């Protein structure tokens, strides 16, 4: 199946710093990538939809200035958590949709711990 | 398009038995549905999908059933194995081409 890669898989950062998470579609082109956040024992919460070459669409309640999303190419989207706080600690997951079609594949997720 | 955070219901089955995981979806305009499996600490893994013009689709040991009348989706796993233990999510692709997740069900397989 298609492969979506996230990096880093785990990151620990200090409060107030910024962290960038990358999401790459390795063997296909994706015009649309999605960023989710997941708390323990809960379902995935969509944060934003990232479209190549345009601004991301954020879900209600998600601060766009705090969670910066860039989708510079058909194979790469990045999520930057700015001025991170301990409450931003979570599991962040990206997914990518084939350039044609509906199937969506997920990355392995990135654990962020803010200390 | 966001899901609601819920504590996950749990389905406990004996190894070798069949498992049935249910999901109710909300949007009658949704035209595509996907089941994902998520193991602890990992991203969701695609299992099987079904389009709204079908009511059943089979894969290897898995079957998805779609009942559009009552907006219900189920995942059947035959001869459940310990490796099937995970959280299972259904997702619906709605008319806006957004993927919305259900709350998830934790499957525990007892040896």
Coordinates of C-alpha atoms in Angstrom, one line a residue:
Chain A
X1 CA 0.0 0.0 0.0
X2 CA 0.9 3.6 -0.2
X3 CA 3.3 5.0 2.3
X4 CA 3.1 8.2 4.3
X5 CA 6.0 9.1 6.4
X6 CA 6.1 11.4 9.4
X7 CA 9.2 12.8 11.0
X8 CA 10.1 13.0 13.8
X9 CA 8.3 10.1 15.3
X10 CA 9.0 11.5 18.8
X11 CA 10.1 14.9 19.9
X12 CA 10.6 16.5 23.3
X13 CA 10.9 20.3 23.4
X14 CA 11.0 23.0 25.9
X15 CA 8.0 25.3 26.6
X16 CA 8.1 28.4 24.4
X17 CA 10.0 26.8 21.5
X18 CA 8.6 25.8 18.1
X19 CA 8.6 22.3 16.7
X20 CA 8.1 21.3 13.0
X21 CA 6.6 17.9 12.0
X22 CA 7.0 16.7 8.4
X23 CA 4.5 14.6 6.5
X24 CA 5.7 13.0 3.2
X25 CA 3.9 10.9 0.7
X26 CA 6.6 8.6 -0.4
X27 CA 5.3 6.8 -3.5
X28 CA 2.4 9.0 -4.6
X29 CA 1.4 12.6 -5.1
X30 CA -1.1 14.1 -2.7
X31 CA -2.9 17.3 -3.4
X32 CA -4.5 17.2 0.0
X33 CA -3.0 16.3 3.3
X34 CA -4.8 16.3 6.7
X35 CA -3.5 16.9 10.2
X36 CA -5.0 15.3 13.2
X37 CA -4.4 15.4 16.9
X38 CA -5.2 12.5 19.1
X39 CA -5.4 12.3 22.9
X40 CA -5.0 9.1 24.7
X41 CA -8.0 6.7 24.3
X42 CA -9.8 9.1 22.1
X43 CA -10.5 9.3 18.4
X44 CA -8.7 11.4 15.9
X45 CA -9.6 15.1 15.9
X46 CA -9.1 16.9 12.5
X47 CA -7.1 20.0 13.0
X48 CA -6.7 21.3 9.4
X49 CA -6.8 20.4 5.8
X50 CA -3.7 21.2 3.8
X51 CA -3.9 21.8 0.0
X52 CA -0.8 22.0 -2.1
X53 CA -0.1 25.6 -3.1
X54 CA -2.8 27.2 -1.0
X55 CA -3.6 28.1 2.6
X56 CA -4.7 25.4 4.9
X57 CA -8.3 25.2 6.1
X58 CA -8.5 25.0 9.9
X59 CA -11.2 23.4 11.9
X60 CA -13.2 25.5 14.4
X61 CA -11.3 26.0 17.6
X62 CA -7.8 25.4 16.1
X63 CA -5.5 28.4 16.2
X64 CA -4.0 28.9 12.8
X65 CA -1.2 31.1 14.2
X66 CA -0.2 28.5 16.7
X67 CA -0.4 25.5 14.3
X68 CA 1.3 26.6 11.1
X69 CA 0.7 24.4 8.2
X70 CA 2.6 24.6 4.9
X71 CA 2.0 22.3 1.9
X72 CA 4.8 23.4 -0.4
X73 CA 4.8 20.4 -2.8
X74 CA 2.7 17.4 -3.8
X75 CA 4.6 15.2 -1.4
X76 CA 5.3 17.3 1.6
X77 CA 3.2 19.1 4.3
X78 CA 4.6 20.5 7.5
X79 CA 3.0 21.3 10.8
X80 CA 4.8 23.8 13.0
X81 CA 3.7 24.1 16.6
X82 CA 4.7 27.5 17.7
X83 CA 5.5 28.7 21.2
X84 CA 4.7 25.2 22.4
X85 CA 3.2 24.7 25.8
X86 CA 2.7 21.5 27.9
X87 CA -0.9 21.3 26.9
X88 CA 0.2 20.9 23.3
X89 CA 1.7 17.6 24.2
X90 CA -0.1 15.0 22.1
X91 CA 0.0 12.5 19.2
X92 CA -0.1 14.3 15.9
X93 CA -1.0 12.3 12.8
X94 CA -1.0 13.3 9.2
X95 CA -2.8 11.7 6.3
X96 CA -2.6 12.1 2.5
X97 CA -5.1 11.6 -0.2
X98 CA -4.1 10.3 -3.6
X99 CA -4.1 13.0 -6.3
X100 CA -7.0 11.2 -7.9
X101 CA -9.3 9.1 -5.8
X102 CA -10.7 9.0 -2.3
X103 CA -8.3 6.6 -0.5
X104 CA -6.5 8.2 2.4
X105 CA -3.4 6.8 4.0
X106 CA -2.0 7.8 7.3
X107 CA 1.5 8.4 8.7
X108 CA 2.8 6.7 11.7
X109 CA 2.2 9.7 13.9
X110 CA 4.5 12.0 15.9
X111 CA 4.6 12.1 19.7
X112 CA 5.2 15.6 20.9
X113 CA 6.1 16.2 24.6
X114 CA 6.5 19.8 25.8
X115 CA 8.4 20.1 29.0
Chain B
X1 CA -15.2 17.4 9.9
X2 CA -13.8 16.9 13.3
X3 CA -14.5 13.8 15.4
X4 CA -15.7 14.0 19.0
X5 CA -13.4 12.8 21.7
X6 CA -15.0 9.9 23.5
X7 CA -13.7 7.1 25.8
X8 CA -13.6 4.1 23.6
X9 CA -16.0 1.2 23.9
X10 CA -14.4 -2.2 24.1
X11 CA -15.2 -5.4 22.4
X12 CA -13.7 -8.5 24.0
X13 CA -13.6 -11.7 21.9
X14 CA -12.0 -15.1 22.2
X15 CA -9.2 -16.0 19.8
X16 CA -10.7 -17.8 16.9
X17 CA -14.2 -16.3 17.2
X18 CA -15.6 -13.8 14.7
X19 CA -15.7 -10.2 15.7
X20 CA -18.3 -7.6 14.6
X21 CA -17.5 -3.9 15.1
X22 CA -20.3 -1.5 14.4
X23 CA -20.4 2.1 13.4
X24 CA -23.2 4.6 12.9
X25 CA -22.4 7.4 10.5
X26 CA -24.1 10.8 10.4
X27 CA -24.2 12.1 6.8
X28 CA -26.6 10.5 4.4
X29 CA -24.6 12.2 1.6
X30 CA -21.4 10.3 2.4
X31 CA -20.4 8.2 -0.5
X32 CA -17.3 6.4 0.6
X33 CA -16.4 4.7 3.9
X34 CA -13.2 3.3 5.3
X35 CA -12.3 1.1 8.2
X36 CA -8.9 1.8 9.9
X37 CA -7.0 -0.2 12.5
X38 CA -4.9 1.7 15.0
X39 CA -2.4 -0.1 17.2
X40 CA -1.1 1.6 20.3
X41 CA 1.2 4.5 19.5
X42 CA 0.9 4.1 15.8
X43 CA -1.0 5.8 13.0
X44 CA -4.2 4.4 11.6
X45 CA -3.8 1.6 9.1
X46 CA -6.2 1.2 6.1
X47 CA -8.1 -2.1 6.3
X48 CA -10.9 -2.0 3.8
X49 CA -13.2 0.5 2.1
X50 CA -16.6 0.5 0.5
X51 CA -18.5 2.9 -1.8
X52 CA -22.1 3.8 -1.2
X53 CA -23.2 1.9 -4.3
X54 CA -22.3 -1.3 -2.6
X55 CA -23.7 -3.0 0.5
X56 CA -20.9 -5.6 1.1
X57 CA -17.3 -5.9 0.3
X58 CA -14.9 -8.7 1.4
X59 CA -11.2 -8.7 2.0
X60 CA -8.9 -11.1 3.5
X61 CA -10.6 -12.2 6.8
X62 CA -12.5 -9.0 6.8
X63 CA -15.9 -8.0 5.5
X64 CA -17.5 -4.6 5.5
X65 CA -21.3 -4.2 5.4
X66 CA -23.1 -1.0 4.6
X67 CA -26.7 -0.3 5.4
X68 CA -27.6 3.1 4.0
X69 CA -31.1 3.0 5.2
X70 CA -30.1 3.2 8.8
X71 CA -26.7 4.7 8.2
X72 CA -24.8 1.8 9.7
X73 CA -21.5 0.3 8.9
X74 CA -20.0 -2.8 10.3
X75 CA -16.6 -4.6 10.1
X76 CA -16.6 -8.3 10.5
X77 CA -13.3 -10.1 11.3
X78 CA -13.2 -13.8 10.8
X79 CA -11.2 -16.1 13.1
X80 CA -10.0 -13.2 15.2
X81 CA -6.3 -13.4 16.2
X82 CA -4.3 -11.7 19.0
X83 CA -2.7 -9.5 16.3
X84 CA -6.1 -8.1 15.6
X85 CA -6.2 -6.4 19.0
X86 CA -6.3 -2.7 18.3
X87 CA -8.7 0.3 18.1
X88 CA -10.9 0.3 15.0
X89 CA -12.3 3.4 13.5
X90 CA -14.8 3.9 10.7
X91 CA -14.6 7.0 8.6
X92 CA -17.0 8.5 6.2
X93 CA -16.1 10.7 3.2
X94 CA -18.8 13.2 2.8
X95 CA -19.9 15.4 -0.1
X96 CA -17.3 18.0 0.9
X97 CA -14.7 15.4 0.4
X98 CA -13.8 15.4 4.1
X99 CA -13.0 12.4 6.1
X100 CA -14.9 12.2 9.4
X101 CA -14.0 9.6 12.0
X102 CA -16.3 7.7 14.3
X103 CA -15.4 7.4 18.0
X104 CA -13.6 4.1 17.6
X105 CA -13.9 0.7 19.2
X106 CA -11.2 -1.1 21.1
X107 CA -11.0 -4.8 20.2
X108 CA -9.4 -7.1 22.7
X109 CA -8.6 -10.7 21.8
X110 CA -8.4 -13.2 24.6
X111 CA -6.1 -16.1 24.0

